[in-house]
Tab-separated table of C-alpha atoms and ligand atoms in Angstrom:
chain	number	residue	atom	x	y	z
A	1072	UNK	CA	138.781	113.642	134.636
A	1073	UNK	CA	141.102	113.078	132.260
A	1074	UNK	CA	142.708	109.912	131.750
A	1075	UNK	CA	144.562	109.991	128.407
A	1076	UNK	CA	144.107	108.534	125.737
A	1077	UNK	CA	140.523	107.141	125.793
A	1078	UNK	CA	140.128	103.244	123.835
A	1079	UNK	CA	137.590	102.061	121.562
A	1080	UNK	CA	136.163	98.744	121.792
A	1081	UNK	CA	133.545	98.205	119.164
A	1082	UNK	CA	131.187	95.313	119.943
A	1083	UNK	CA	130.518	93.487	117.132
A	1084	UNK	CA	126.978	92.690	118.561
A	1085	UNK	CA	125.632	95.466	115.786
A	1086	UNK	CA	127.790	94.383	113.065
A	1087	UNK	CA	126.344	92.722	109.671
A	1088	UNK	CA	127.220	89.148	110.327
A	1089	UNK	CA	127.381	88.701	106.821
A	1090	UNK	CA	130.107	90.660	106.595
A	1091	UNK	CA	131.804	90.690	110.025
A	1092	UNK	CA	135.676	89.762	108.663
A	1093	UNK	CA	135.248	93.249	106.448
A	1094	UNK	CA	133.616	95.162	108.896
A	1095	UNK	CA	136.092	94.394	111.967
A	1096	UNK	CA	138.910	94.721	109.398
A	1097	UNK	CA	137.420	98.659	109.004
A	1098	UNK	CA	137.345	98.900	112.915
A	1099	UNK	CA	141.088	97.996	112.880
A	1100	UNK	CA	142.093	100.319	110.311
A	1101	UNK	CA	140.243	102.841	112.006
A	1102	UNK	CA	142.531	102.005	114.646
A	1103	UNK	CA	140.227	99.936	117.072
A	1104	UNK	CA	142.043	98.771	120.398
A	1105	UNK	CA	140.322	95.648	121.213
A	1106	UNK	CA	137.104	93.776	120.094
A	1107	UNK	CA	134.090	93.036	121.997
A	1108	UNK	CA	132.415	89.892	121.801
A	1109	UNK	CA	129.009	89.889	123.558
A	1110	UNK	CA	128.279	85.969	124.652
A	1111	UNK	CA	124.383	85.266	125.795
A	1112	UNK	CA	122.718	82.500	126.730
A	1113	UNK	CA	118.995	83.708	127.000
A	1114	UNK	CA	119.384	82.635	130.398
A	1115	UNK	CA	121.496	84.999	132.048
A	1116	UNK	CA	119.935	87.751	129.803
A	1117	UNK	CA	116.549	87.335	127.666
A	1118	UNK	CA	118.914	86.894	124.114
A	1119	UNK	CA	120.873	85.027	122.572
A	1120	UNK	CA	123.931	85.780	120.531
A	1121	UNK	CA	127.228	84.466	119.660
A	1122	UNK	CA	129.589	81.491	121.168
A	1123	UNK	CA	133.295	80.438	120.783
A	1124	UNK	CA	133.198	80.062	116.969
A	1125	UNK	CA	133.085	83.532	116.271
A	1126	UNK	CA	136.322	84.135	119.063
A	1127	UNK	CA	137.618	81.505	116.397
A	1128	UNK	CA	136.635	82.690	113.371
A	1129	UNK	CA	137.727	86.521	114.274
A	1130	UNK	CA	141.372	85.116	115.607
A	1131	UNK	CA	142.072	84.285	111.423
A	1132	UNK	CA	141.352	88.021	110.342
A	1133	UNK	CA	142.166	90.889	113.424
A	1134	UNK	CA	145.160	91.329	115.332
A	1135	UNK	CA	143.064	93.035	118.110
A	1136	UNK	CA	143.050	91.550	121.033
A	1137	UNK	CA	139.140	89.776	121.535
A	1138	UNK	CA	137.614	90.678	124.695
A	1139	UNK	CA	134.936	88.447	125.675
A	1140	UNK	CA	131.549	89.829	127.534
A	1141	UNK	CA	130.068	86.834	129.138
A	1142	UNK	CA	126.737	87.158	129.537
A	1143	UNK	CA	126.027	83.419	130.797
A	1144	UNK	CA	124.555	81.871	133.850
A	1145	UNK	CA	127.560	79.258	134.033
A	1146	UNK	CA	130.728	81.217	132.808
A	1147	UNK	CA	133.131	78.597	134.286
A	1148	UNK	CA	131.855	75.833	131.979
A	1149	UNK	CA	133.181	77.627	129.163
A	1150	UNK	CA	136.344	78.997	130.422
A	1151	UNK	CA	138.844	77.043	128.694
A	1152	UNK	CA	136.675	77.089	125.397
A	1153	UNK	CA	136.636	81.070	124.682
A	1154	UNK	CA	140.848	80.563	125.515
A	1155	UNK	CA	141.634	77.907	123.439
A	1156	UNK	CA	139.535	79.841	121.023
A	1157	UNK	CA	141.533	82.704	120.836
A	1158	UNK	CA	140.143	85.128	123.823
A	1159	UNK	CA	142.696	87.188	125.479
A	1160	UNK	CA	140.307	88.815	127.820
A	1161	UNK	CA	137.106	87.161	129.670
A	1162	UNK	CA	134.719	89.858	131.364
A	1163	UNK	CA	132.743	87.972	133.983
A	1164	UNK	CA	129.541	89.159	135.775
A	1165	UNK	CA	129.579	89.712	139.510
A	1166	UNK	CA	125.798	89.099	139.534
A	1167	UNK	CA	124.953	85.580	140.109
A	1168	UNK	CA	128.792	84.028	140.630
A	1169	UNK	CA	128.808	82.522	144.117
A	1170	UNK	CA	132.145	82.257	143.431
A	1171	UNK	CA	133.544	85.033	141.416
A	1172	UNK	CA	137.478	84.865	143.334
A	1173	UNK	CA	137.548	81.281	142.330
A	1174	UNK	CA	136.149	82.389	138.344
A	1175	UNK	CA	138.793	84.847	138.389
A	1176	UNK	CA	141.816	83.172	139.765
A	1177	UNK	CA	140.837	80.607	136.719
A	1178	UNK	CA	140.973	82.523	133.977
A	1179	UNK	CA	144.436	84.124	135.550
A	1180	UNK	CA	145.763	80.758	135.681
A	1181	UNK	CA	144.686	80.099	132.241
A	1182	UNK	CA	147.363	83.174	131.296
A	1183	UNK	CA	144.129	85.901	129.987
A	1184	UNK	CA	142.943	89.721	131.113
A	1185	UNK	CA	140.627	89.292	133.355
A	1186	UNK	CA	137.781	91.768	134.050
A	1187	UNK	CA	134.473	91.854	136.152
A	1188	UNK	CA	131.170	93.040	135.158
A	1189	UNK	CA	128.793	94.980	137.404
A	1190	UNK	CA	125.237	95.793	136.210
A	1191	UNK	CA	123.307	98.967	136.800
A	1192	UNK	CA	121.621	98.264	139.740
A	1193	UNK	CA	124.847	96.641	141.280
A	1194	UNK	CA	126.559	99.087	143.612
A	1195	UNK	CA	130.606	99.548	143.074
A	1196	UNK	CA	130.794	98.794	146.536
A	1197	UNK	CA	130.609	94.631	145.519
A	1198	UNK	CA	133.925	95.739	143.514
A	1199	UNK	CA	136.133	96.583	146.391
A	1200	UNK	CA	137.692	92.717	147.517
A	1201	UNK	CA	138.311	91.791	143.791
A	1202	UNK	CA	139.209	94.766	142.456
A	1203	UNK	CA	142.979	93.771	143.295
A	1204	UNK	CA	142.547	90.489	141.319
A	1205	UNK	CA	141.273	91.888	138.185
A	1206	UNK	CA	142.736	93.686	135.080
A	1207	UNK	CA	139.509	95.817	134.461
A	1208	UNK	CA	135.647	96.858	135.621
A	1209	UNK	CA	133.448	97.113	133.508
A	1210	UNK	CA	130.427	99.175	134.425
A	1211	UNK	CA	127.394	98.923	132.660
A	1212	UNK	CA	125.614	101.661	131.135
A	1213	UNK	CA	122.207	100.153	130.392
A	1214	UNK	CA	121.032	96.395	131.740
A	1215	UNK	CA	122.697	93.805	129.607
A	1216	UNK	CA	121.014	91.787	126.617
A	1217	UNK	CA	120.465	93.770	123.873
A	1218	UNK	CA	121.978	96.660	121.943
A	1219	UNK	CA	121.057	99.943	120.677
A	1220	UNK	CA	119.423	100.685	124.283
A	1221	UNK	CA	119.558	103.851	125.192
A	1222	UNK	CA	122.256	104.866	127.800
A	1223	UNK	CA	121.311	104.736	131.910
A	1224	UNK	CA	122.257	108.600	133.389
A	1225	UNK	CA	121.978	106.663	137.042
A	1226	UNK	CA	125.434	105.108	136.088
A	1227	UNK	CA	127.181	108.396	136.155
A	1228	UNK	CA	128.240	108.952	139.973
A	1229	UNK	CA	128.475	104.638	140.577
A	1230	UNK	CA	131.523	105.429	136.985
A	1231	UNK	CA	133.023	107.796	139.325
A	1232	UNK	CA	133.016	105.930	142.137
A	1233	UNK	CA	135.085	102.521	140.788
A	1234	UNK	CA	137.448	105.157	139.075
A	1235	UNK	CA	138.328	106.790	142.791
A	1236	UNK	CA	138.401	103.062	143.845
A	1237	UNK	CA	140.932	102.200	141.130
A	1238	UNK	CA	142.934	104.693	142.156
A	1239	UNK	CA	142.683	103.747	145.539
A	1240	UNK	CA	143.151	99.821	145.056
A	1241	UNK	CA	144.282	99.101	141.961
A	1242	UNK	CA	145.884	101.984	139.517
A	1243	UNK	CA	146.465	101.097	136.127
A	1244	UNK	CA	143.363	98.454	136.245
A	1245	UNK	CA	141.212	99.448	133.001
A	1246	UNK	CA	137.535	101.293	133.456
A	1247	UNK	CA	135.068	100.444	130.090
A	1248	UNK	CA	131.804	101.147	129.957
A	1249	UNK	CA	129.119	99.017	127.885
A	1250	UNK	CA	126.090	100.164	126.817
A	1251	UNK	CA	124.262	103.387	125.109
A	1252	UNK	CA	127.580	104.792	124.399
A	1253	UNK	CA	127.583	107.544	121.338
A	1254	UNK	CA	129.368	111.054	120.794
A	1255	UNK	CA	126.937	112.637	123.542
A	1256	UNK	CA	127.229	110.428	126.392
A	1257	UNK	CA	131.019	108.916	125.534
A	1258	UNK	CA	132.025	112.445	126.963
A	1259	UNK	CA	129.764	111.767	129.855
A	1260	UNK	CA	131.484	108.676	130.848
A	1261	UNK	CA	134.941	109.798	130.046
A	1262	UNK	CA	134.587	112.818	132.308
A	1263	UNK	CA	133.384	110.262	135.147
A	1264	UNK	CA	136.423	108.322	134.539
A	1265	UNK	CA	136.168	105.608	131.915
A	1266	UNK	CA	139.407	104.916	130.043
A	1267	UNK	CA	138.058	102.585	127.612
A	1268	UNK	CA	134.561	102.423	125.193
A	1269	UNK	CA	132.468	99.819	124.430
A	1270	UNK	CA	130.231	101.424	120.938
A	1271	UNK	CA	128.462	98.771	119.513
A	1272	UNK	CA	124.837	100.371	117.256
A	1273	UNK	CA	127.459	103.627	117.462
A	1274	UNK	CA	129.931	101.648	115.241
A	1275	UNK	CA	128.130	99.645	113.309
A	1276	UNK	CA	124.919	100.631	112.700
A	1277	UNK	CA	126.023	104.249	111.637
A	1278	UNK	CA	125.049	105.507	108.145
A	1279	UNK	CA	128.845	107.187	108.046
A	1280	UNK	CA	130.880	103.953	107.919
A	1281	UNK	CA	132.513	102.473	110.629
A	1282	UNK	CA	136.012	104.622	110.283
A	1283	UNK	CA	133.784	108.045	110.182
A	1284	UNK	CA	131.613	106.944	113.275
A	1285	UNK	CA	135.126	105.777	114.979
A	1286	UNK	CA	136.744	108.960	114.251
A	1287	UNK	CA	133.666	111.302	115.947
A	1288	UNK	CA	133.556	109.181	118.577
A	1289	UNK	CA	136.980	109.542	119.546
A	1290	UNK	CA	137.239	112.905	119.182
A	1291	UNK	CA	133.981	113.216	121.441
A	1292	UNK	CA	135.916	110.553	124.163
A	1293	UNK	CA	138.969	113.024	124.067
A	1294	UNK	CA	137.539	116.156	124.261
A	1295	UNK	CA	138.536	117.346	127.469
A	1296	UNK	CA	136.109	119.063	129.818
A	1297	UNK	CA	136.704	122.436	130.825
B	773	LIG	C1	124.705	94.762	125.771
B	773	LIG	C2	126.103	94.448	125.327
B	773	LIG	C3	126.786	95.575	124.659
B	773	LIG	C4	126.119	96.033	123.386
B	773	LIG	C5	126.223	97.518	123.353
B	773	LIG	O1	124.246	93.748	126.587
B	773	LIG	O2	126.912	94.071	126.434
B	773	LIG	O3	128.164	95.310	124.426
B	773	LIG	O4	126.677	95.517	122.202
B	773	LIG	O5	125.526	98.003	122.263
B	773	LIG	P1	125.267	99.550	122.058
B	773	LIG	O6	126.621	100.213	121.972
B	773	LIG	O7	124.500	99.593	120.803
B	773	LIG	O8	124.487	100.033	123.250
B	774	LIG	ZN1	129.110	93.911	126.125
C-alpha cells in the first residue's frame, strides 16, 4: 500500500564507532529522519551494545531526533536516563513487560514518542489495547540482538496486519520495521504497510557510502507497486 513518503532510520548499531559523529553527520545530509539507537543488555538479548552516553554524545552533533530501541530486561530503570540524555523517542518491548500500560504512560509523562516493540514470534494481536497509547509499532523483521541478520519473510502478513489495525485504532501512529531491511525486502515491507525503515548493515556497512546506500534505499522504499 502506499503510504507516502517512506522514512529512514539508520541504526547506528553497524556504524564505525570510531567515527560515529562523521558517519551520522553523512546520514543527516543524506537526509536521515531519525536515528536508531539499539540498547542491549545481554540479558534481554544474547549482546551487548550501547547505553545513555552515546544518546549523549550524539545530542552534541545531529539534529535528528534519537529514537531509542530498548532491548533490556528492566526498561523502566532507565527511563529517565535515555530522557535526560537526549532521547526523544523510547521503543519498548511488549515481550517480558508485565506492565507495559504503566511503561508507557511513563515515558508519556516524561513528554517523549513512545513506541512498542513486538518480536517475530509475537502475534499483532498483543498490539490491539495499547495501540491507542502509543506513537508507533515497531515490528520486527528478524529476532532482536544482532545485526546484519538476514530478514524473516514470516513477518510479512503479521506487517499487514498492525497497518489495518492502525488504521482501525490509531491512524497517523508510525509503522517501522527493524531488522534485515535492504533495497529487496524495504519494498517488501513498504508494500505491507511500513511507513518508516530501520537499515542498519544496509547503511553502514555498504561499500557505496552511507549517502549512496541511503539514496537506493529510498528509492527502493518509494517505488510503488503496481
Ligand atoms: C537488531 C536491531 C536492529 C539492527 C538492524 O536487534 O534492533 O536495529 O541494527 O540491523 P540490520 O539493518 O543490519 O539488520
Ligand atoms: Zn533496533
Amino acid at each position: 500500500m502506499d503510504k507516502g513518503v517512506v522514512q529512514l532510520a539508520p541504526s547506528i548499531l553497524s556504524a564505525d564507532f570510531a567515527h560515529l559523529g562523521k558517519q551520522v553527520g553523512e546520514a543527516e545530509q543524506a537526509g536521515a529522519d531519525r536515528i536508531h539507537v539499539d540498547v542491549m543488555d545481554g540479558h534481554f538479548v544474547p549482546n551487548i551494545s550501547m547505553g545513555a552516553p552515546i544518546v549523549q554524545s550524539l545530542k552534541r552533533v545531529t539534529r535528528l531526533p534519537l529514537e531509542t530501541h530498548l532491548m533490556i530486561s528492566d526498561p523502566d530503570s532507565f527511563l529517565e536516563e535515555f530522557v535526560e540524555v537526549g532521547s526523544d523517542s523510547l521503543l519498548i518491548h511488549w515481550e517480558g513487560n508485565n506492565n507495559l500500560h504503566r511503561t508507557i504512560q511513563r515515558v508519556k509523562a516524561l513528554g517523549k514518542r513512545v513506541g512498542v516493540v513486538i518480536n517475530p514470534a509475537t502475534p499483532a494481536s498483543v498490539l490491539e489495547e495499547i495501540l491507542q497509547d502509543v506513537d508507533q509499532v515497531l515490528v520486527m523483521t528478524v529476532n532482536p540482538g544482532f545485526g546484519n541478520q538476514n530478514f524473516i519473510h514470516t513477518t510479512l502478513p503479521k506487517i499487514r496486519r498492525v497497518r489495518e489495525m492502525i488504521e482501525q485504532i490509531k491512524p497517523g501512529c508510525d509503522l517501522e520495521v527493524d531488522g534485515g531491511i535492504d533495497a529487496t525486502t524495504s519494498s517488501l515491507t513498504v508494500d505491507a504497510g511500513a511507513n518508516v525503515l530501520v537499515a542498519g548493515s544496509a547503511i553502514f556497512g555498504a561499500n557505496e557510502g552511507v549517502a549512496a546506500a541511503m539514496e537506493r534505499l529510498r528509492t527502493a522504499a518509494n517505488q510503488k507497486k503496481t
